[in-house]
Amino acid sequence: MPVRLAHRLLSVAASAAILLAPIAPAAAADPSRAVERRIEAAAAPAHVSVSVSKGAFRNGDDGGPTNGGVTSRIKDLTDIEGVRENQLIGYGLVVGLNGTGDSLNAAPFTKQSLQSMLERLGVNTRGATLRTKNVAAVMVTANLPPFGTQGTRIDVTVSALGDATSLQGGTLIVTPLMGADGEVYSVAQGSVAVIGFNAQGEAAQVVRGVPTTGRISNGGLIEREIPFVLNNLATIRLALRNPDLTTARRIAAAVNAFIGKGVAEPLDPATVSLQVPKTYQGNIVQMLTEIEQLRVEPDQLAKIVIDERSGIIVMGHDVRVSTVAVAQGNLTVTITESPVASQPAPFSDGETVITPRTEINVDTDKNRRLAILREGVNLRQLVDGLNAIGVGPRDLIAILQAIKAAGALQAEIEVM
């Protein structure tokens, strides 16, 4: 019993030493204690954060843990090369408008289109005078989704081409939608739904939204498919939506940690190549489904985006500033006019006179001080320091550009 009790006491003492070692103030000063801490750390099991659901790889590009940043799915960071939408466009007619269509004299293309359509239906209108205002020429646009099959319906957008004032209540006549190669891939038809409206009277007019643009939900019918066999590919390329070397390397490292070494390789800041292993040949869908759920911490350039028109400033997390002094202030002269009415004495022949009174204030900004931004300050410290000297958004734009010109701002400035 004494021997077992002694072993238990030693185990408790060792556990207490391990728990207290990171916070003991004298440990850093004692070399022997530092050696003990390194031995204990080496003996402790290593924990690698690779996903709970088959692998959210939380390590950085060097194999070490991340700095507590926000991780994102590979699905949200990349696109599969070749899997994309295709734009479709067509020209058609919207009929059934309540006098809000094109003026046929002002829009000759509408008149020609109407005559051609009626001739195809067996109605000859050549030489006749057409004055209808219930027809409008429109451009029809849509996006053909990837892997869209024949018979699948898609949404289409209808936009007026002539001088029509509203498409509300109109119906789009059968309109072929063509791709960039000139081939017809879809056919659109249906009632146009318009959000905006236009109401007017003799002396006033009210317009809300855009009544000359509408949408037909499920108004397009796919007639031709774009051939693309994903399951037969031997190599898949992931295209980064925000190209970055570090992010590309982290994505490749996450995939290799989950599937195996040599599967993923970053080719450039915008592309990661995937070699389909034998275990996934013929079942690439499963491979991509598992890969796009992996989580990595995306990296980005230190950037400041400025919109001078609205005064909006957006600064990234990695913006850093070297030691620099900033002063902001201008001479402000304020002139205030306060006229005073001078009343005559009672029962006198005097008149009321307006006496001018002018007040002039000069603000030299003596209370504004020179602020020093220390080297390596982060985004929060930069904003707090500039706000402390009373800097508004407009002045902040000029100050950031001046700091950048002085070489003290380690970030890219993009002016919209």
Short mmCIF file of N, CA and C in Angstrom, two decimals, residues 81-147:
data_model
loop_
_atom_site.label_atom_id
_atom_site.label_comp_id
_atom_site.label_asym_id
_atom_site.label_seq_id
_atom_site.Cartn_x
_atom_site.Cartn_y
_atom_site.Cartn_z
N GLU A 81 -13.36 23.87 -62.88
CA GLU A 81 -13.16 24.34 -64.25
C GLU A 81 -14.03 23.55 -65.22
N GLY A 82 -14.77 24.25 -66.05
CA GLY A 82 -15.66 23.62 -67.02
C GLY A 82 -17.10 23.55 -66.56
N VAL A 83 -17.34 23.65 -65.25
CA VAL A 83 -18.70 23.62 -64.72
C VAL A 83 -19.13 25.07 -64.53
N ARG A 84 -19.86 25.61 -65.47
CA ARG A 84 -20.23 27.03 -65.43
C ARG A 84 -21.52 27.23 -66.21
N GLU A 85 -22.09 28.42 -66.04
CA GLU A 85 -23.28 28.81 -66.78
C GLU A 85 -22.90 29.38 -68.15
N ASN A 86 -23.88 29.43 -69.04
CA ASN A 86 -23.71 30.04 -70.35
C ASN A 86 -24.83 31.04 -70.58
N GLN A 87 -24.46 32.21 -71.10
CA GLN A 87 -25.45 33.26 -71.32
C GLN A 87 -26.21 33.03 -72.62
N LEU A 88 -27.51 33.27 -72.57
CA LEU A 88 -28.38 33.15 -73.73
C LEU A 88 -29.07 34.49 -73.98
N ILE A 89 -29.37 34.78 -75.23
CA ILE A 89 -30.01 36.03 -75.59
C ILE A 89 -30.95 35.80 -76.76
N GLY A 90 -32.02 36.60 -76.79
CA GLY A 90 -32.98 36.49 -77.87
C GLY A 90 -33.76 37.78 -78.03
N TYR A 91 -34.43 37.92 -79.17
CA TYR A 91 -35.25 39.10 -79.48
C TYR A 91 -36.68 38.64 -79.71
N GLY A 92 -37.63 39.32 -79.04
CA GLY A 92 -39.02 38.89 -79.17
C GLY A 92 -39.98 40.05 -79.01
N LEU A 93 -41.26 39.71 -78.94
CA LEU A 93 -42.34 40.69 -78.82
C LEU A 93 -43.18 40.36 -77.60
N VAL A 94 -43.56 41.41 -76.90
CA VAL A 94 -44.51 41.29 -75.78
C VAL A 94 -45.82 41.91 -76.22
N VAL A 95 -46.90 41.16 -76.13
CA VAL A 95 -48.21 41.64 -76.56
C VAL A 95 -49.14 41.71 -75.36
N GLY A 96 -50.31 42.34 -75.58
CA GLY A 96 -51.30 42.43 -74.52
C GLY A 96 -51.11 43.59 -73.58
N LEU A 97 -50.31 44.57 -73.95
CA LEU A 97 -50.10 45.73 -73.08
C LEU A 97 -51.29 46.67 -73.16
N ASN A 98 -51.53 47.39 -72.09
CA ASN A 98 -52.67 48.30 -72.01
C ASN A 98 -52.26 49.70 -72.46
N GLY A 99 -51.92 49.81 -73.74
CA GLY A 99 -51.56 51.10 -74.31
C GLY A 99 -50.22 51.62 -73.85
N THR A 100 -49.37 50.76 -73.30
CA THR A 100 -48.06 51.20 -72.81
C THR A 100 -46.92 50.64 -73.67
N GLY A 101 -47.24 50.17 -74.85
CA GLY A 101 -46.22 49.58 -75.72
C GLY A 101 -45.49 50.61 -76.55
N ASP A 102 -44.77 50.13 -77.58
CA ASP A 102 -43.97 51.00 -78.44
C ASP A 102 -44.86 51.78 -79.40
N SER A 103 -44.40 52.99 -79.74
CA SER A 103 -45.02 53.75 -80.83
C SER A 103 -44.42 53.22 -82.13
N LEU A 104 -45.26 52.67 -82.97
CA LEU A 104 -44.75 52.01 -84.17
C LEU A 104 -44.02 52.97 -85.10
N ASN A 105 -44.41 54.23 -85.10
CA ASN A 105 -43.72 55.21 -85.94
C ASN A 105 -42.33 55.54 -85.39
N ALA A 106 -42.20 55.55 -84.05
CA ALA A 106 -40.91 55.87 -83.43
C ALA A 106 -40.03 54.65 -83.31
N ALA A 107 -40.58 53.46 -83.37
CA ALA A 107 -39.80 52.21 -83.25
C ALA A 107 -40.07 51.36 -84.48
N PRO A 108 -39.38 51.59 -85.59
CA PRO A 108 -39.64 50.83 -86.82
C PRO A 108 -39.36 49.35 -86.69
N PHE A 109 -38.41 48.97 -85.82
CA PHE A 109 -38.10 47.53 -85.67
C PHE A 109 -39.29 46.80 -85.06
N THR A 110 -40.05 47.48 -84.19
CA THR A 110 -41.24 46.83 -83.63
C THR A 110 -42.29 46.60 -84.72
N LYS A 111 -42.46 47.58 -85.60
CA LYS A 111 -43.42 47.45 -86.68
C LYS A 111 -43.04 46.33 -87.64
N GLN A 112 -41.74 46.26 -88.00
CA GLN A 112 -41.29 45.20 -88.89
C GLN A 112 -41.46 43.83 -88.26
N SER A 113 -41.14 43.71 -86.97
CA SER A 113 -41.28 42.43 -86.28
C SER A 113 -42.74 42.02 -86.20
N LEU A 114 -43.63 42.98 -85.95
CA LEU A 114 -45.05 42.67 -85.87
C LEU A 114 -45.58 42.21 -87.22
N GLN A 115 -45.18 42.88 -88.30
CA GLN A 115 -45.63 42.48 -89.63
C GLN A 115 -45.10 41.09 -90.00
N SER A 116 -43.83 40.82 -89.66
CA SER A 116 -43.26 39.50 -89.98
C SER A 116 -43.98 38.40 -89.21
N MET A 117 -44.30 38.64 -87.95
CA MET A 117 -45.00 37.62 -87.16
C MET A 117 -46.39 37.37 -87.72
N LEU A 118 -47.10 38.43 -88.10
CA LEU A 118 -48.44 38.25 -88.64
C LEU A 118 -48.41 37.54 -89.98
N GLU A 119 -47.38 37.79 -90.81
CA GLU A 119 -47.27 37.10 -92.09
C GLU A 119 -47.04 35.61 -91.89
N ARG A 120 -46.23 35.24 -90.88
CA ARG A 120 -46.03 33.80 -90.61
C ARG A 120 -47.32 33.13 -90.17
N LEU A 121 -48.22 33.92 -89.60
CA LEU A 121 -49.51 33.39 -89.16
C LEU A 121 -50.57 33.50 -90.25
N GLY A 122 -50.19 33.99 -91.44
CA GLY A 122 -51.12 34.05 -92.56
C GLY A 122 -51.86 35.36 -92.67
N VAL A 123 -51.40 36.43 -92.00
CA VAL A 123 -52.07 37.73 -92.06
C VAL A 123 -51.16 38.70 -92.79
N ASN A 124 -51.65 39.27 -93.88
CA ASN A 124 -50.86 40.20 -94.68
C ASN A 124 -51.18 41.63 -94.26
N THR A 125 -50.18 42.33 -93.74
CA THR A 125 -50.38 43.72 -93.29
C THR A 125 -49.45 44.67 -94.03
N ARG A 126 -48.83 44.23 -95.11
CA ARG A 126 -47.93 45.11 -95.85
C ARG A 126 -48.72 46.27 -96.46
N GLY A 127 -48.26 47.49 -96.25
CA GLY A 127 -48.90 48.67 -96.78
C GLY A 127 -50.02 49.20 -95.91
N ALA A 128 -50.41 48.46 -94.87
CA ALA A 128 -51.47 48.92 -93.98
C ALA A 128 -50.88 49.82 -92.90
N THR A 129 -51.72 50.66 -92.36
CA THR A 129 -51.29 51.57 -91.29
C THR A 129 -51.56 50.91 -89.94
N LEU A 130 -50.49 50.70 -89.19
CA LEU A 130 -50.60 50.08 -87.86
C LEU A 130 -50.34 51.14 -86.80
N ARG A 131 -51.29 51.28 -85.89
CA ARG A 131 -51.15 52.28 -84.84
C ARG A 131 -51.34 51.69 -83.44
N THR A 132 -51.20 50.42 -83.32
CA THR A 132 -51.40 49.79 -82.02
C THR A 132 -50.29 50.18 -81.04
N LYS A 133 -50.67 50.31 -79.77
CA LYS A 133 -49.71 50.60 -78.70
C LYS A 133 -49.68 49.48 -77.69
N ASN A 134 -50.10 48.30 -78.11
CA ASN A 134 -50.17 47.16 -77.19
C ASN A 134 -49.04 46.16 -77.41
N VAL A 135 -48.07 46.51 -78.23
CA VAL A 135 -46.96 45.61 -78.56
C VAL A 135 -45.65 46.32 -78.23
N ALA A 136 -44.68 45.57 -77.71
CA ALA A 136 -43.36 46.13 -77.39
C ALA A 136 -42.29 45.14 -77.81
N ALA A 137 -41.24 45.66 -78.44
CA ALA A 137 -40.06 44.84 -78.76
C ALA A 137 -39.19 44.72 -77.53
N VAL A 138 -38.71 43.52 -77.24
CA VAL A 138 -37.94 43.27 -76.02
C VAL A 138 -36.72 42.41 -76.33
N MET A 139 -35.74 42.53 -75.45
CA MET A 139 -34.60 41.62 -75.44
C MET A 139 -34.80 40.64 -74.30
N VAL A 140 -34.62 39.38 -74.59
CA VAL A 140 -34.81 38.32 -73.61
C VAL A 140 -33.46 37.70 -73.30
N THR A 141 -33.11 37.63 -72.01
CA THR A 141 -31.83 37.06 -71.58
C THR A 141 -32.07 35.97 -70.54
N ALA A 142 -31.16 35.02 -70.48
CA ALA A 142 -31.25 33.92 -69.51
C ALA A 142 -29.87 33.30 -69.35
N ASN A 143 -29.70 32.51 -68.30
CA ASN A 143 -28.46 31.78 -68.04
C ASN A 143 -28.76 30.28 -68.12
N LEU A 144 -28.03 29.60 -68.99
CA LEU A 144 -28.16 28.16 -69.11
C LEU A 144 -27.30 27.50 -68.04
N PRO A 145 -27.89 26.82 -67.06
CA PRO A 145 -27.11 26.27 -65.95
C PRO A 145 -26.24 25.10 -66.42
N PRO A 146 -25.17 24.81 -65.69
CA PRO A 146 -24.35 23.65 -66.05
C PRO A 146 -25.14 22.35 -65.88
N PHE A 147 -24.92 21.43 -66.80
CA PHE A 147 -25.58 20.13 -66.80
C PHE A 147 -27.10 20.27 -66.96
#
